CSV table of C-alpha atoms in Angstrom, one decimal:
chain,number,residue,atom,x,y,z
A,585,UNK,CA,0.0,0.0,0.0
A,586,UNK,CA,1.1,3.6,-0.8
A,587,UNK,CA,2.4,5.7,1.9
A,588,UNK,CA,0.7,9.3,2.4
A,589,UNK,CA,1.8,12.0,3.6
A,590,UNK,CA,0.7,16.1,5.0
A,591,UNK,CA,-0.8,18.4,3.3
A,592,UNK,CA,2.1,21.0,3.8
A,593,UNK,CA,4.7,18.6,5.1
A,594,UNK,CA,7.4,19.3,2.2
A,595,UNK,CA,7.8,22.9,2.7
A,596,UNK,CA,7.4,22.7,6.1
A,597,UNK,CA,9.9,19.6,6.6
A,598,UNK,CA,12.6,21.5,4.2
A,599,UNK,CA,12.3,24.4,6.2
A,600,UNK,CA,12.6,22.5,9.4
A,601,UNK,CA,14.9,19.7,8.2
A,602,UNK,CA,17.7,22.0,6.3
A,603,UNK,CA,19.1,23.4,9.3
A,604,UNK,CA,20.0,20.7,11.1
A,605,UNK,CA,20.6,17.9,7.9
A,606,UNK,CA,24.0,17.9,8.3
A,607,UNK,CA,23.6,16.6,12.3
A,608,UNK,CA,20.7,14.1,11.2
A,609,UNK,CA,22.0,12.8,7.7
A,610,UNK,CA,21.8,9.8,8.4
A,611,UNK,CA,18.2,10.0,9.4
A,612,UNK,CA,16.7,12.0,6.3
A,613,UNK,CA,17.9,10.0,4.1
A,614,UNK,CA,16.2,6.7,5.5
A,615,UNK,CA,13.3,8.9,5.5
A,616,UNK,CA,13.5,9.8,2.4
A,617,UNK,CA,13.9,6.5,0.9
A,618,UNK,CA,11.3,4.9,3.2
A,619,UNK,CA,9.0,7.4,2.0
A,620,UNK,CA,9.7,8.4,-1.9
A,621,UNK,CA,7.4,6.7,-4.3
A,622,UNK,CA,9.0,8.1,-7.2
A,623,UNK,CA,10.2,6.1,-9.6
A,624,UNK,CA,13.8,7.5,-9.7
A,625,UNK,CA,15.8,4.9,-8.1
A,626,UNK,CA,19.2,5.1,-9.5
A,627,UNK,CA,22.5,4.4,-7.3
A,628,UNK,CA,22.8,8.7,-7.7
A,629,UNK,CA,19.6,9.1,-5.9
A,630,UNK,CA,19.6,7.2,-2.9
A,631,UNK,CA,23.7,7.8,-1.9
A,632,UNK,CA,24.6,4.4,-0.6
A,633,UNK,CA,26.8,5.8,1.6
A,634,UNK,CA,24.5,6.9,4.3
A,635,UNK,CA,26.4,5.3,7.3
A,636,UNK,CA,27.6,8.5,9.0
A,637,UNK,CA,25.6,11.6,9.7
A,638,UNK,CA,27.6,14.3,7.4
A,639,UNK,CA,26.3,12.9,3.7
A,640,UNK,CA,26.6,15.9,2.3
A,641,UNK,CA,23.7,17.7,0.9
A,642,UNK,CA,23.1,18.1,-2.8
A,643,UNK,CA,22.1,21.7,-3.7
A,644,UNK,CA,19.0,22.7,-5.9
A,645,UNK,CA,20.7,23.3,-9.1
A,646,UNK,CA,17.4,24.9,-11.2
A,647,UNK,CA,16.3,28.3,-11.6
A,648,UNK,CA,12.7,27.0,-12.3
A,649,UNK,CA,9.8,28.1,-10.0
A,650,UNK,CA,8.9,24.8,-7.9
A,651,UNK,CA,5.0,24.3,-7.0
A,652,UNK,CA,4.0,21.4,-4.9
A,653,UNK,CA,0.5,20.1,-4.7
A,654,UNK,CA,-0.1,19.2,-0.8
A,655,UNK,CA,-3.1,17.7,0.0
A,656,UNK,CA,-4.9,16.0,3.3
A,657,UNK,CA,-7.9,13.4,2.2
A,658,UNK,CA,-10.5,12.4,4.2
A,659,UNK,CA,-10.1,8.1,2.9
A,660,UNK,CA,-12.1,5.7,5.4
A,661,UNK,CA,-11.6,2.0,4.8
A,662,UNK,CA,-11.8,1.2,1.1
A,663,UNK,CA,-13.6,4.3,0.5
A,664,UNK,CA,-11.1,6.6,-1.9
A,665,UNK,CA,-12.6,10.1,-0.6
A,666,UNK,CA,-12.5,13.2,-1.6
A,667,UNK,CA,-9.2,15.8,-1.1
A,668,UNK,CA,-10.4,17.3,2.6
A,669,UNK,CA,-7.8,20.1,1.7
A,670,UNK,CA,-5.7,21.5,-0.7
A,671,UNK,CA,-3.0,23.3,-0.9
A,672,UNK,CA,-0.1,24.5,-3.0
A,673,UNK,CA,3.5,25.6,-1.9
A,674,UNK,CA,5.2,27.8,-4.6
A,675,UNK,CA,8.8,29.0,-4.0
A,676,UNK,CA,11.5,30.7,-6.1
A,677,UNK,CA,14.9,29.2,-6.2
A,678,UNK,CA,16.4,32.7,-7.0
A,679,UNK,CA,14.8,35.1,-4.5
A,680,UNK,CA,14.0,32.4,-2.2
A,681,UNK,CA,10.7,34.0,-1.8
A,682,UNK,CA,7.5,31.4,-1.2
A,683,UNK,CA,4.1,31.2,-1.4
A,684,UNK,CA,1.5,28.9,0.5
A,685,UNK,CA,-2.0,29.4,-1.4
A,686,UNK,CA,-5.4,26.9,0.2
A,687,UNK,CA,-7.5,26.0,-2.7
A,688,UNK,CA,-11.0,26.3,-2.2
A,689,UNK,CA,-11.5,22.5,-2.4
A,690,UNK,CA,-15.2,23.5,-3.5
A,691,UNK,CA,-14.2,25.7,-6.6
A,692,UNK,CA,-16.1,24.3,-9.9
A,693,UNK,CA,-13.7,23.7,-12.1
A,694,UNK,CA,-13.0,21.5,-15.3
A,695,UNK,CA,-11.5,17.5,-14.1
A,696,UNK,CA,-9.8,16.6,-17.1
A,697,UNK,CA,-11.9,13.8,-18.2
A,698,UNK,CA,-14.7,14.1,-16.0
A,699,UNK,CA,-15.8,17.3,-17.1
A,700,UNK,CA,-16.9,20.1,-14.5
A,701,UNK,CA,-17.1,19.1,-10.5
A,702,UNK,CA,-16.1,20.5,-7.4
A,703,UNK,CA,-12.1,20.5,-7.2
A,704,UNK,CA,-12.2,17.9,-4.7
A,705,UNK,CA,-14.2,15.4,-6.2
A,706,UNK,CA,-10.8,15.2,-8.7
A,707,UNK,CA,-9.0,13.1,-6.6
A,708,UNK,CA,-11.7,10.5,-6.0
A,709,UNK,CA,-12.0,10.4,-9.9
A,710,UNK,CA,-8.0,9.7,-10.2
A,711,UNK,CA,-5.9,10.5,-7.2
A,712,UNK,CA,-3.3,12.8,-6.5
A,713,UNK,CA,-2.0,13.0,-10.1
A,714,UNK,CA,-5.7,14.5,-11.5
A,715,UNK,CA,-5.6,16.6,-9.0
A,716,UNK,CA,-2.4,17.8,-9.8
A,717,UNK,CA,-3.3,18.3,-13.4
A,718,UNK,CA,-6.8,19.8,-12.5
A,719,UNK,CA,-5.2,22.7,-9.9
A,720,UNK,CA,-2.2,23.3,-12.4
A,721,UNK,CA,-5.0,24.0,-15.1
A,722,UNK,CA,-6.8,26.3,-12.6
A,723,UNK,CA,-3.9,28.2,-11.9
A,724,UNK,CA,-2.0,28.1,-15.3
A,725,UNK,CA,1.2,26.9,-13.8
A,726,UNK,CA,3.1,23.5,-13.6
A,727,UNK,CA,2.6,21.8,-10.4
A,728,UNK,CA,5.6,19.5,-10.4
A,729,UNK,CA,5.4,17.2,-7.2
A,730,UNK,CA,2.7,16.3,-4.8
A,731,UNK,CA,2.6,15.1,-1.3
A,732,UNK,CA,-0.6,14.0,0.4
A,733,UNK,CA,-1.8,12.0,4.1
A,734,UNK,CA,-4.9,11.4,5.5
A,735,UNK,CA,-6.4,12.4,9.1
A,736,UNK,CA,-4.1,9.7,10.6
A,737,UNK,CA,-0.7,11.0,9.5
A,738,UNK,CA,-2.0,14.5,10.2
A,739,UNK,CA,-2.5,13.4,14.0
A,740,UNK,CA,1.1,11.6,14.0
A,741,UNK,CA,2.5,14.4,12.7
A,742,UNK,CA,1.1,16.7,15.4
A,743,UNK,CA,2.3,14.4,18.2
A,744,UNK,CA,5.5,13.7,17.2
A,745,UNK,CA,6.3,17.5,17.7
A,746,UNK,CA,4.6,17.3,21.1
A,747,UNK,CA,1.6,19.5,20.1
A,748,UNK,CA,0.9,22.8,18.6
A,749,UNK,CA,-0.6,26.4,20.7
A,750,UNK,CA,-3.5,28.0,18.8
A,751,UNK,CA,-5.4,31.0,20.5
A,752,UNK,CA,-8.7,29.1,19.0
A,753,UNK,CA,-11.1,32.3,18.3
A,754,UNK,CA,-14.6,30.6,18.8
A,755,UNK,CA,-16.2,27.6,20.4
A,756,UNK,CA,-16.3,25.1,17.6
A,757,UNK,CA,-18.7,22.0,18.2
A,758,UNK,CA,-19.9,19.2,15.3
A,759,UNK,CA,-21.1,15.5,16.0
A,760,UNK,CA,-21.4,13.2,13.4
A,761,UNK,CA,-22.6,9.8,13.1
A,762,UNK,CA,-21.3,8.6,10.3
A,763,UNK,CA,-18.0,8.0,11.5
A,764,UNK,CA,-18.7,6.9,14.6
A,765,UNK,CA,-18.3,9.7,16.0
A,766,UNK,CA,-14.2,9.7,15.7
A,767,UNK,CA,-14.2,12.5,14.3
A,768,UNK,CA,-16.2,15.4,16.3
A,769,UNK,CA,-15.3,18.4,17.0
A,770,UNK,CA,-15.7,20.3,20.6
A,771,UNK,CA,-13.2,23.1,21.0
A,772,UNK,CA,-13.4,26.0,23.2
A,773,UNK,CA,-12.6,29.3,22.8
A,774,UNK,CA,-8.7,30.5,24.2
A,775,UNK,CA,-5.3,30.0,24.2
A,776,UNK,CA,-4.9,25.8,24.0
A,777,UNK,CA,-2.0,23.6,23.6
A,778,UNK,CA,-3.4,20.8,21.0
A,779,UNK,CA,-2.3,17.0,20.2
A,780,UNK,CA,-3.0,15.5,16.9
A,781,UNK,CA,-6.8,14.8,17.8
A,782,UNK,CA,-7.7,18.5,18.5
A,783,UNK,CA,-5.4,20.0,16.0
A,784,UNK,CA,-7.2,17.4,13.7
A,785,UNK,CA,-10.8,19.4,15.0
A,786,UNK,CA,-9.5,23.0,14.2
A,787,UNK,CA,-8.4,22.5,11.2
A,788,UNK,CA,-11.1,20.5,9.5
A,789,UNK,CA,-14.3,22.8,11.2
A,790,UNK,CA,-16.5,24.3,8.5
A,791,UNK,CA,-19.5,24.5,10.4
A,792,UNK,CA,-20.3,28.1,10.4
A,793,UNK,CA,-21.7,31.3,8.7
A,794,UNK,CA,-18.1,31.2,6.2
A,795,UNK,CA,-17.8,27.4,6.1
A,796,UNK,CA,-14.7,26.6,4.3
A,797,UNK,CA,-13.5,30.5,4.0
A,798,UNK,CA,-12.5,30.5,7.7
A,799,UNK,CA,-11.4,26.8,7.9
A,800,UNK,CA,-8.7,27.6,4.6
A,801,UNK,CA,-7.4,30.6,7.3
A,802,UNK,CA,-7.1,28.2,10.2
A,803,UNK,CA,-5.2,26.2,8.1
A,804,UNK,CA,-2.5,28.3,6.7
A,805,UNK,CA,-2.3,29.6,10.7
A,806,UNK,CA,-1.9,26.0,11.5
A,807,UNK,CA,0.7,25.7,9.0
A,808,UNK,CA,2.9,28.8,10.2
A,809,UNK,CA,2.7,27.5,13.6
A,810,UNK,CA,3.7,24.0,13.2
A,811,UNK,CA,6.5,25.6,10.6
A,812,UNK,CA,7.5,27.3,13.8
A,813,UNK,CA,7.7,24.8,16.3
A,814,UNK,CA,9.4,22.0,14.0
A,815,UNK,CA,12.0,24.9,13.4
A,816,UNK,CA,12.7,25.1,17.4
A,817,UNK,CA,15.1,24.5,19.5
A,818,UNK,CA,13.0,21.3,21.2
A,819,UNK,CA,11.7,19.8,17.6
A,820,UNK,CA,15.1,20.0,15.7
A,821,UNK,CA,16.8,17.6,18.4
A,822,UNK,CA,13.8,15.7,17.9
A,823,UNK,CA,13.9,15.5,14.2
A,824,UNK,CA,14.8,11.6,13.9
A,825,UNK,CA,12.1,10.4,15.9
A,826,UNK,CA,9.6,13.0,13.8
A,827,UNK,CA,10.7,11.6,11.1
A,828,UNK,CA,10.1,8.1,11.8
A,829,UNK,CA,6.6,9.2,13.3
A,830,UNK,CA,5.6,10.4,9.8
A,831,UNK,CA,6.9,8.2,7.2
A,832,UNK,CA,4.7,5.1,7.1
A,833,UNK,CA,1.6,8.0,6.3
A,834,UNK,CA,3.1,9.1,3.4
A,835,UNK,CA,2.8,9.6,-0.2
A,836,UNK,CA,5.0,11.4,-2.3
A,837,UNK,CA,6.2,11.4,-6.2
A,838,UNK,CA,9.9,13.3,-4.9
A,839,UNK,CA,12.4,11.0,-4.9
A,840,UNK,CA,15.1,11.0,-2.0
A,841,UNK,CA,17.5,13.3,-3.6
A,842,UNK,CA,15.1,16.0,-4.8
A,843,UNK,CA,13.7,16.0,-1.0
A,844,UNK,CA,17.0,16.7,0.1
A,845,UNK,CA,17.2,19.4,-2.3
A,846,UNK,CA,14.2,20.9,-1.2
A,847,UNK,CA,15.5,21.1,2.6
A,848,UNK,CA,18.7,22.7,1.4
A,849,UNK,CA,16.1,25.0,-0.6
A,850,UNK,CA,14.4,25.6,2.3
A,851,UNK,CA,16.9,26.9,4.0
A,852,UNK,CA,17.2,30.4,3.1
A,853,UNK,CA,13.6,30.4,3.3
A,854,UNK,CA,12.1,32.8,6.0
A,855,UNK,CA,8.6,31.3,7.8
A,856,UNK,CA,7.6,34.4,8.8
A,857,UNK,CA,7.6,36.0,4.8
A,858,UNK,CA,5.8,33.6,3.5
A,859,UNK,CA,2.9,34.8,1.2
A,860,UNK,CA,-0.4,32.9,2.8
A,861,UNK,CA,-3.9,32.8,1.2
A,862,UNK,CA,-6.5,31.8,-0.1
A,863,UNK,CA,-7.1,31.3,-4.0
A,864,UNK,CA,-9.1,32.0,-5.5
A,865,UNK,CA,-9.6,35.4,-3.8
A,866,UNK,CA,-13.0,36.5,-2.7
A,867,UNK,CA,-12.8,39.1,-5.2
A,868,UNK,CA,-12.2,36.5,-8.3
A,869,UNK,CA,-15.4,34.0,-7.2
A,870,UNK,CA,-19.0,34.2,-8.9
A,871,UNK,CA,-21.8,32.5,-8.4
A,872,UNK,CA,-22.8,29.9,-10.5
A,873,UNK,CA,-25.4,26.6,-10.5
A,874,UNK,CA,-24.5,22.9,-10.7
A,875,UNK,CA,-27.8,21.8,-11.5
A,876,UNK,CA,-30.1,23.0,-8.6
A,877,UNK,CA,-26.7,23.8,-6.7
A,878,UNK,CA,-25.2,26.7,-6.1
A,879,UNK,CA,-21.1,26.4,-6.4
A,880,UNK,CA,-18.0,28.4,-6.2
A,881,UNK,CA,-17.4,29.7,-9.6
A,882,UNK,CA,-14.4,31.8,-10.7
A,883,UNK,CA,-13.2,33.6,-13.2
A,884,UNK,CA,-10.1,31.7,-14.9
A,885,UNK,CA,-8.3,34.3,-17.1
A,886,UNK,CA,-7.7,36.6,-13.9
A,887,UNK,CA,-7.0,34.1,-11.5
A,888,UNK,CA,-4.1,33.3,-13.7
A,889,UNK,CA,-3.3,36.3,-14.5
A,890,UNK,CA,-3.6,37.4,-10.4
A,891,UNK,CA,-0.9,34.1,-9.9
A,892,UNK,CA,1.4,35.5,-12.5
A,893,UNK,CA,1.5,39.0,-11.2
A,894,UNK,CA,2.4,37.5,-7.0
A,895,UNK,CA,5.1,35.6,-9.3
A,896,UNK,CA,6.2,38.5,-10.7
A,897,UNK,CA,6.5,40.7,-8.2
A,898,UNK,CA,8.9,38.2,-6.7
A,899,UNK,CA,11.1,38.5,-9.4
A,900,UNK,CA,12.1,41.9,-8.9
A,901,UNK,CA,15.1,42.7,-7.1
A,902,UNK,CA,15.4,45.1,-4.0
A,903,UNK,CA,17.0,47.7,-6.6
A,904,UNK,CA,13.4,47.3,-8.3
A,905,UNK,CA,11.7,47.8,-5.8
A,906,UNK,CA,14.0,50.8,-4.0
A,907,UNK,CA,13.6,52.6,-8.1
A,908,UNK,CA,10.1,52.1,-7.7
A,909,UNK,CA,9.6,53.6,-4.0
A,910,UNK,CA,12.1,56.9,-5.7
A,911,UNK,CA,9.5,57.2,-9.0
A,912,UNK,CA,6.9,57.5,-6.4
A,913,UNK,CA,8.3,60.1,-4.1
């Protein structure tokens, strides 16, 4: 069976695993291997000499924007599911400058094939590689590499860096019987330090006036957080075990040594300037019918052309910007 992995796990583990590869070599690249469905397999790839913990890390050679599809499914049992979130990590090899957009998972948009459906009925029609193809159509850009888990690795994930603080801004409550009730949510309102089964709760609670609007921000706050702890002091001796916590929940199509490229990417990476939002923008969506259904329409031309311009913009180099800030005054 096909390991899975976090929606947001490959930008966050290269930010959190490049400083401290050169302590834990060893240990990434068992991970990485343990983990890596790709088909690359070549003596080049894997490094067979991994016995001591200074295998040197291979750099990111290309120039080429990299955009990773990340994406959390809701699978039960044999059931396929649909993607429960979606998400794309962009970053810039030359200004090291990154991007973490949440898809609207409800956005109507054209599944290769299947012709027009919610995005997240995509990846019950053909996995993580339609979906792939469907956002990168949506957004008019290659999406190279995907990674993806389901609730379980989510929760693993969480523990393994002993929990996450959110200031949780409502009571959130939702019982369902469908699953048992396993997954329910009953959060209060506060400051809280969460495990894997509350963090689990906040970010998957939609049940309110802005449904999935509010639960794409509490994700990408989630994200910046967790970024944050895995890059602490505490988490980065802990990176071994975390490691081993994670892999058997994950699926990937980046072979060992690109992952290890991504890490020493990551690196120059700053958490706290990452771009965060959601896309399509509010000011992009229509509404349109699906039948008798209202859905999440948007307007394709700008929302390609809105992409092209946050790529654009970090392009340009300080003495760009500093020109532009002189025109003005």
């Amino acid at each position: 069976m096909l390991k899975k992995w976090l929606w947001g796990t490959s930008l966050t583990l290269a930010l959190a695993i490049a400083g401290v590869i050169v302590y834990y070599g060893y240990s990434i690249v068992h991970f990485a291997n343990s983990i890596s469905t790709a088909s690359e397999t070549s003596t080049s790839d894997t490094n067979q000499n991994t016995d001591t913990p200074t295998t040197p890390v291979p750099k990111w050679e290309g120039k080429e924007r990299v955009n990773i599809l990340l994406l959390g499914g809701d699978t039960r049992g044999d059931d396929a599911g649909r993607s429960d979130s979606v998400m794309v990590a962009s970053i810039d090899p030359v200004s090291k400058k990154a991007h973490l957009f949440s898809v609207l998972r409800d956005t109507y948009v054209d599944i290769p094939g299947h012709g027009k459906s919610r995005l997240n009925a995509a990846f019950s029609y053909g996995g993580a590689e339609l979906t792939k193809q469907t956002v990168g159509d949506l957004l008019g850009i290659p999406i190279q590499h995907y990674v993806y888990t389901d609730f379980i690795g989510f929760m693993a994930l969480v523990d393994a860096v002993d929990g996450i603080d959110i200031d949780v801004e409502k009571d959130m409550y939702y019982t369902s019987k469908a699953d048992k009730h396993m997954y329910d949510i009953d959060l209060k309102k506060g400051l809280q330090h969460m495990d894997g089964k509350t963090a689990l709760q906040y970010v998957r609670f939609r049940h309110d006036a802005t449904s999935d609007f509010t639960r794409t921000e509490r994700q990408r706050i989630f994200m910046t957080e967790l970024a944050k702890k895995m890059q602490s002091t505490t988490s980065l001796f802990k990176i071994p075990e975390i490691l081993e916590a994670v892999a058997p929940y994950i699926e990937t199509d980046l072979s060992p040594t690109q992952m290890l490229k991504l890490a020493s990417l990551g690196f120059d990476i700053n958490v706290n300037e990452i771009d965060k939002q959601q896309i399509p923008p509010n000011k992009l969506l229509t509404n349109e019918l699906a039948g008798s259904a209202q859905v999440l329409g948007v307007n394709k031309p700008k929302l390609q052309a809105y992409i092209q311009n946050l790529f654009e913009e970090d392009a340009k180099s300080p003495e760009d910007e500093s020109t532009k800030v002189q025109d003005l005054n």
